[in-house]
Amino acid sequence: MRGSYSLLAALAACGGLDPVPLDRYGAAAEDALCEWAVACRHVPDDATCRRFIDPKRYDTRRAAESIAAGRLSYDPDAAARCLDTGRRGPCPSSFDDPSCGRVFVGRVARGGACTSRIDCAAGADCENRTCAAGCCRGTCGAPAPTPPPLAPVGASCQTHFDCVAIAYCDGGTCRELPKNAGDACLFGCWYGDLTCDVATLTCVKVAGLGEACDARPCDAAWAYCDGVCRPRPGA
């Protein structure tokens, strides 16, 4: 998620965060995403993160139309908290604070008209959509079931997907992902520039930009191997 971080400045006079207005949410979200991605070493720098951002994901014009039509609500205080906790959140995943689920809330009940699933209440799908001349219309379906909470580190599990994102299931227990090169691994590593080598089952640091990639791989998300790791082209 660009620009100044002042939008998310903490500790205002009331003891909270500055609200994020809808017209600035897209840029603030890009800022938060890239700050988190660099800190978690998923990308080497902010510029690389920006190159791979899809601007459509941060375009709020359709949301603004739904809000104006009463199909959607937006909470600027929840947006501030979601982005603030997200950019400082754990690796390898973040932006899962409960406030993130309150930023945009659908207001259309089951059976009501919708243009996309964000219009629908309780996580329901916008079903049977038909589109003409760029305008889509459907009907909100049944509320989505509430998924069970993910098991924290140390809790019991049956599969990796039972555990929180920073953990994997090992012998029926959720265990924290390894954080250092050379650590034993079974199901990934904590930081984005570490990969679990299947031959040795240890975390290996990927090669950085300009580094040789014959013994260590490049991170395919933002680089390719041409003797050394080179940045993938942007737009």
mmCIF file of C-alpha atoms in Angstrom:
data_model
loop_
_atom_site.group_PDB
_atom_site.id
_atom_site.type_symbol
_atom_site.label_atom_id
_atom_site.label_comp_id
_atom_site.label_asym_id
_atom_site.label_seq_id
_atom_site.Cartn_x
_atom_site.Cartn_y
_atom_site.Cartn_z
ATOM 1 C CA MET A 1 0.000 0.000 0.000
ATOM 2 C CA ARG A 2 2.330 5.880 -1.144
ATOM 3 C CA GLY A 3 3.413 9.294 -0.032
ATOM 4 C CA SER A 4 3.618 10.760 3.433
ATOM 5 C CA TYR A 5 2.888 8.637 6.456
ATOM 6 C CA SER A 6 1.440 11.642 8.250
ATOM 7 C CA LEU A 7 -2.011 10.349 7.348
ATOM 8 C CA LEU A 8 -1.448 7.583 9.877
ATOM 9 C CA ALA A 9 0.211 9.698 12.595
ATOM 10 C CA ALA A 10 -0.376 8.266 16.020
ATOM 11 C CA LEU A 11 -1.403 9.774 19.325
ATOM 12 C CA ALA A 12 -3.607 12.662 18.418
ATOM 13 C CA ALA A 13 -4.982 14.780 21.242
ATOM 14 C CA CYS A 14 -7.822 12.327 21.789
ATOM 15 C CA GLY A 15 -5.347 9.484 22.197
ATOM 16 C CA GLY A 16 -6.154 7.778 18.888
ATOM 17 C CA LEU A 17 -5.130 7.863 15.238
ATOM 18 C CA ASP A 18 -6.023 10.490 12.677
ATOM 19 C CA PRO A 19 -9.018 9.224 10.669
ATOM 20 C CA VAL A 20 -8.296 8.302 7.052
ATOM 21 C CA PRO A 21 -10.844 9.901 4.700
ATOM 22 C CA LEU A 22 -12.039 7.746 1.824
ATOM 23 C CA ASP A 23 -10.418 9.908 -0.843
ATOM 24 C CA ARG A 24 -7.004 9.244 0.743
ATOM 25 C CA TYR A 25 -7.512 5.619 1.696
ATOM 26 C CA GLY A 26 -5.995 4.180 -1.501
ATOM 27 C CA ALA A 27 -2.709 6.092 -1.164
ATOM 28 C CA ALA A 28 -2.530 5.398 2.579
ATOM 29 C CA ALA A 29 -3.115 1.697 1.976
ATOM 30 C CA GLU A 30 -0.282 1.588 -0.575
ATOM 31 C CA ASP A 31 1.998 3.300 1.957
ATOM 32 C CA ALA A 32 1.157 0.812 4.686
ATOM 33 C CA LEU A 33 1.543 -2.214 2.430
ATOM 34 C CA CYS A 34 4.967 -1.169 1.151
ATOM 35 C CA GLU A 35 6.242 -0.224 4.608
ATOM 36 C CA TRP A 36 5.248 -3.685 5.862
ATOM 37 C CA ALA A 37 6.626 -5.471 2.781
ATOM 38 C CA VAL A 38 10.043 -3.796 3.087
ATOM 39 C CA ALA A 39 10.237 -4.421 6.850
ATOM 40 C CA CYS A 40 9.366 -8.086 6.324
ATOM 41 C CA ARG A 41 11.891 -8.333 3.480
ATOM 42 C CA HIS A 42 9.329 -9.392 0.919
ATOM 43 C CA VAL A 43 10.796 -6.736 -1.409
ATOM 44 C CA PRO A 44 14.264 -5.136 -1.337
ATOM 45 C CA ASP A 45 13.040 -1.533 -1.268
ATOM 46 C CA ASP A 46 10.032 0.766 -1.493
ATOM 47 C CA ALA A 47 10.512 1.434 -5.230
ATOM 48 C CA THR A 48 10.275 -2.285 -6.026
ATOM 49 C CA CYS A 49 7.071 -2.548 -4.028
ATOM 50 C CA ARG A 50 5.516 0.363 -5.918
ATOM 51 C CA ARG A 51 6.303 -1.221 -9.283
ATOM 52 C CA PHE A 52 4.154 -4.235 -8.538
ATOM 53 C CA ILE A 53 1.148 -2.503 -7.019
ATOM 54 C CA ASP A 54 -2.023 -2.933 -9.054
ATOM 55 C CA PRO A 55 -3.695 0.502 -8.972
ATOM 56 C CA LYS A 56 -7.108 -1.071 -9.520
ATOM 57 C CA ARG A 57 -6.901 -2.619 -6.052
ATOM 58 C CA TYR A 58 -6.629 0.839 -4.480
ATOM 59 C CA ASP A 59 -9.157 2.706 -6.606
ATOM 60 C CA THR A 60 -11.996 3.800 -4.299
ATOM 61 C CA ARG A 61 -14.317 5.311 -6.913
ATOM 62 C CA ARG A 62 -16.644 2.315 -7.048
ATOM 63 C CA ALA A 63 -16.746 2.202 -3.251
ATOM 64 C CA ALA A 64 -17.639 5.903 -3.209
ATOM 65 C CA GLU A 65 -20.548 5.229 -5.567
ATOM 66 C CA SER A 66 -21.832 2.411 -3.357
ATOM 67 C CA ILE A 67 -21.514 4.592 -0.253
ATOM 68 C CA ALA A 68 -23.443 7.397 -1.945
ATOM 69 C CA ALA A 69 -26.160 4.919 -2.909
ATOM 70 C CA GLY A 70 -26.413 3.586 0.653
ATOM 71 C CA ARG A 71 -25.168 0.097 -0.250
ATOM 72 C CA LEU A 72 -21.863 0.390 1.641
ATOM 73 C CA SER A 73 -20.466 2.150 4.696
ATOM 74 C CA TYR A 74 -16.907 3.313 5.347
ATOM 75 C CA ASP A 75 -15.288 3.837 8.748
ATOM 76 C CA PRO A 76 -12.311 6.266 8.617
ATOM 77 C CA ASP A 77 -11.272 5.429 12.191
ATOM 78 C CA ALA A 78 -11.210 1.695 11.481
ATOM 79 C CA ALA A 79 -9.189 2.442 8.338
ATOM 80 C CA ALA A 80 -6.600 4.316 10.388
ATOM 81 C CA ARG A 81 -6.244 1.477 12.885
ATOM 82 C CA CYS A 82 -6.183 -1.243 10.215
ATOM 83 C CA LEU A 83 -3.404 0.436 8.244
ATOM 84 C CA ASP A 84 -1.429 1.406 11.337
ATOM 85 C CA THR A 85 -1.458 -2.094 12.822
ATOM 86 C CA GLY A 86 -0.969 -3.652 9.404
ATOM 87 C CA ARG A 87 2.180 -1.802 8.480
ATOM 88 C CA ARG A 88 3.708 -2.863 11.825
ATOM 89 C CA GLY A 89 2.209 -6.334 11.740
ATOM 90 C CA PRO A 90 3.875 -9.741 11.822
ATOM 91 C CA CYS A 91 5.580 -11.449 8.921
ATOM 92 C CA PRO A 92 4.689 -13.227 6.703
ATOM 93 C CA SER A 93 1.148 -11.843 6.846
ATOM 94 C CA SER A 94 -0.539 -8.792 8.245
ATOM 95 C CA PHE A 95 -3.610 -6.556 7.895
ATOM 96 C CA ASP A 96 -5.780 -8.999 9.824
ATOM 97 C CA ASP A 97 -6.605 -6.812 12.808
ATOM 98 C CA PRO A 98 -10.376 -6.887 13.548
ATOM 99 C CA SER A 99 -10.535 -3.221 12.529
ATOM 100 C CA CYS A 100 -9.783 -4.230 8.927
ATOM 101 C CA GLY A 101 -13.137 -5.970 8.749
ATOM 102 C CA ARG A 102 -14.890 -2.729 9.725
ATOM 103 C CA VAL A 103 -13.338 -0.424 7.113
ATOM 104 C CA PHE A 104 -15.893 -1.274 4.424
ATOM 105 C CA VAL A 105 -19.145 -2.901 5.509
ATOM 106 C CA GLY A 106 -21.855 -3.977 3.072
ATOM 107 C CA ARG A 107 -25.366 -2.835 3.947
ATOM 108 C CA VAL A 108 -27.501 -4.745 1.425
ATOM 109 C CA ALA A 109 -29.466 -7.620 2.980
ATOM 110 C CA ARG A 110 -30.109 -10.993 1.371
ATOM 111 C CA GLY A 111 -32.213 -10.624 -1.760
ATOM 112 C CA GLY A 112 -31.292 -6.969 -2.270
ATOM 113 C CA ALA A 113 -29.698 -5.526 -5.399
ATOM 114 C CA CYS A 114 -25.900 -5.336 -5.525
ATOM 115 C CA THR A 115 -23.156 -4.423 -7.964
ATOM 116 C CA SER A 116 -20.414 -6.485 -6.269
ATOM 117 C CA ARG A 117 -19.926 -8.532 -3.113
ATOM 118 C CA ILE A 118 -18.698 -5.506 -1.163
ATOM 119 C CA ASP A 119 -22.302 -4.216 -1.191
ATOM 120 C CA CYS A 120 -23.656 -7.301 0.590
ATOM 121 C CA ALA A 121 -24.026 -7.603 4.346
ATOM 122 C CA ALA A 122 -22.369 -10.330 6.426
ATOM 123 C CA GLY A 123 -19.864 -11.312 3.738
ATOM 124 C CA ALA A 124 -22.483 -12.620 1.311
ATOM 125 C CA ASP A 125 -21.799 -12.975 -2.402
ATOM 126 C CA CYS A 126 -23.406 -10.827 -5.091
ATOM 127 C CA GLU A 127 -25.006 -13.665 -7.031
ATOM 128 C CA ASN A 128 -26.323 -14.018 -10.580
ATOM 129 C CA ARG A 129 -24.684 -10.821 -11.752
ATOM 130 C CA THR A 130 -25.374 -9.637 -15.277
ATOM 131 C CA CYS A 131 -23.284 -6.908 -16.867
ATOM 132 C CA ALA A 132 -24.125 -4.545 -19.711
ATOM 133 C CA ALA A 133 -22.236 -1.448 -20.854
ATOM 134 C CA GLY A 134 -19.882 -1.746 -17.916
ATOM 135 C CA CYS A 135 -22.670 -1.829 -15.336
ATOM 136 C CA CYS A 136 -23.222 -5.018 -13.328
ATOM 137 C CA ARG A 137 -26.217 -5.947 -11.197
ATOM 138 C CA GLY A 138 -26.956 -8.970 -9.058
ATOM 139 C CA THR A 139 -28.647 -10.105 -5.850
ATOM 140 C CA CYS A 140 -27.065 -10.567 -2.425
ATOM 141 C CA GLY A 141 -27.094 -14.184 -1.310
ATOM 142 C CA ALA A 142 -27.021 -15.830 2.088
ATOM 143 C CA PRO A 143 -24.608 -14.536 4.746
ATOM 144 C CA ALA A 144 -21.230 -16.214 4.673
ATOM 145 C CA PRO A 145 -20.516 -18.604 7.564
ATOM 146 C CA THR A 146 -18.141 -17.304 10.194
ATOM 147 C CA PRO A 147 -14.856 -19.220 9.886
ATOM 148 C CA PRO A 148 -13.422 -20.732 13.064
ATOM 149 C CA PRO A 149 -10.558 -18.769 14.621
ATOM 150 C CA LEU A 150 -7.075 -19.896 13.610
ATOM 151 C CA ALA A 151 -5.017 -21.700 16.209
ATOM 152 C CA PRO A 152 -2.169 -19.692 17.779
ATOM 153 C CA VAL A 153 1.396 -20.928 18.225
ATOM 154 C CA GLY A 154 1.389 -23.802 20.710
ATOM 155 C CA ALA A 155 -2.223 -24.798 20.091
ATOM 156 C CA SER A 156 -3.306 -28.122 18.589
ATOM 157 C CA CYS A 157 -3.839 -28.525 14.847
ATOM 158 C CA GLN A 158 -4.490 -31.079 12.139
ATOM 159 C CA THR A 159 -3.257 -29.189 9.070
ATOM 160 C CA HIS A 160 -1.131 -26.118 8.359
ATOM 161 C CA PHE A 161 -4.287 -24.195 7.513
ATOM 162 C CA ASP A 162 -5.559 -24.603 11.077
ATOM 163 C CA CYS A 163 -2.744 -22.354 12.347
ATOM 164 C CA VAL A 164 -2.236 -18.596 12.247
ATOM 165 C CA ALA A 165 -0.192 -17.397 9.277
ATOM 166 C CA ILE A 166 3.076 -17.171 11.235
ATOM 167 C CA ALA A 167 2.908 -20.844 12.152
ATOM 168 C CA TYR A 168 2.754 -24.327 10.650
ATOM 169 C CA CYS A 169 1.351 -27.622 11.953
ATOM 170 C CA ASP A 170 4.013 -30.051 13.203
ATOM 171 C CA GLY A 171 3.053 -33.197 15.041
ATOM 172 C CA GLY A 172 -0.378 -31.828 15.932
ATOM 173 C CA THR A 173 0.942 -28.524 17.329
ATOM 174 C CA CYS A 174 1.180 -25.069 15.703
ATOM 175 C CA ARG A 175 4.833 -24.035 15.714
ATOM 176 C CA GLU A 176 6.273 -20.642 14.798
ATOM 177 C CA LEU A 177 7.944 -20.356 11.400
ATOM 178 C CA PRO A 178 11.757 -20.173 11.549
ATOM 179 C CA LYS A 179 13.276 -16.706 11.258
ATOM 180 C CA ASN A 180 16.965 -17.226 10.407
ATOM 181 C CA ALA A 181 18.996 -18.650 7.535
ATOM 182 C CA GLY A 182 20.105 -22.142 8.500
ATOM 183 C CA ASP A 183 17.097 -22.822 10.727
ATOM 184 C CA ALA A 184 15.274 -26.080 10.110
ATOM 185 C CA CYS A 185 12.036 -25.591 8.155
ATOM 186 C CA LEU A 186 9.101 -27.681 7.022
ATOM 187 C CA PHE A 187 6.545 -25.214 5.713
ATOM 188 C CA GLY A 188 8.209 -21.935 4.799
ATOM 189 C CA CYS A 189 10.197 -19.316 6.687
ATOM 190 C CA TRP A 190 9.206 -16.141 8.529
ATOM 191 C CA TYR A 191 10.817 -13.423 6.376
ATOM 192 C CA GLY A 192 10.234 -12.882 2.679
ATOM 193 C CA ASP A 193 13.888 -13.138 1.662
ATOM 194 C CA LEU A 194 14.174 -16.618 3.204
ATOM 195 C CA THR A 195 13.015 -19.738 1.398
ATOM 196 C CA CYS A 196 12.738 -23.296 2.670
ATOM 197 C CA ASP A 197 15.225 -25.371 0.663
ATOM 198 C CA VAL A 198 13.559 -28.735 -0.016
ATOM 199 C CA ALA A 199 16.873 -30.595 -0.298
ATOM 200 C CA THR A 200 18.199 -29.586 3.125
ATOM 201 C CA LEU A 201 14.952 -28.516 4.853
ATOM 202 C CA THR A 202 16.653 -25.359 6.056
ATOM 203 C CA CYS A 203 15.902 -21.685 5.498
ATOM 204 C CA VAL A 204 18.120 -20.195 2.782
ATOM 205 C CA LYS A 205 18.450 -16.483 2.053
ATOM 206 C CA VAL A 206 17.570 -15.664 -1.552
ATOM 207 C CA ALA A 207 20.058 -13.706 -3.641
ATOM 208 C CA GLY A 208 19.593 -9.928 -3.727
ATOM 209 C CA LEU A 209 19.615 -7.637 -6.717
ATOM 210 C CA GLY A 210 22.988 -7.786 -8.455
ATOM 211 C CA GLU A 211 24.048 -10.909 -6.562
ATOM 212 C CA ALA A 212 24.971 -14.184 -8.255
ATOM 213 C CA CYS A 213 22.079 -16.617 -8.535
ATOM 214 C CA ASP A 214 23.839 -19.851 -9.437
ATOM 215 C CA ALA A 215 23.887 -21.204 -5.865
ATOM 216 C CA ARG A 216 21.005 -19.181 -4.406
ATOM 217 C CA PRO A 217 17.704 -18.428 -6.141
ATOM 218 C CA CYS A 218 16.326 -14.983 -6.894
ATOM 219 C CA ASP A 219 12.963 -14.045 -5.444
ATOM 220 C CA ALA A 220 10.711 -14.681 -8.434
ATOM 221 C CA ALA A 221 8.178 -12.135 -7.149
ATOM 222 C CA TRP A 222 10.454 -9.201 -8.077
ATOM 223 C CA ALA A 223 13.586 -10.528 -9.797
ATOM 224 C CA TYR A 224 14.844 -12.990 -12.407
ATOM 225 C CA CYS A 225 18.187 -14.742 -12.831
ATOM 226 C CA ASP A 226 20.492 -13.557 -15.605
ATOM 227 C CA GLY A 227 23.814 -14.568 -14.092
ATOM 228 C CA VAL A 228 22.863 -12.174 -11.309
ATOM 229 C CA CYS A 229 19.438 -11.263 -9.963
ATOM 230 C CA ARG A 230 17.918 -8.474 -12.027
ATOM 231 C CA PRO A 231 14.714 -6.596 -11.309
ATOM 232 C CA ARG A 232 11.626 -7.691 -13.163
ATOM 233 C CA PRO A 233 10.382 -4.888 -15.427
ATOM 234 C CA GLY A 234 7.516 -2.683 -14.333
ATOM 235 C CA ALA A 235 4.919 -1.029 -16.509
#
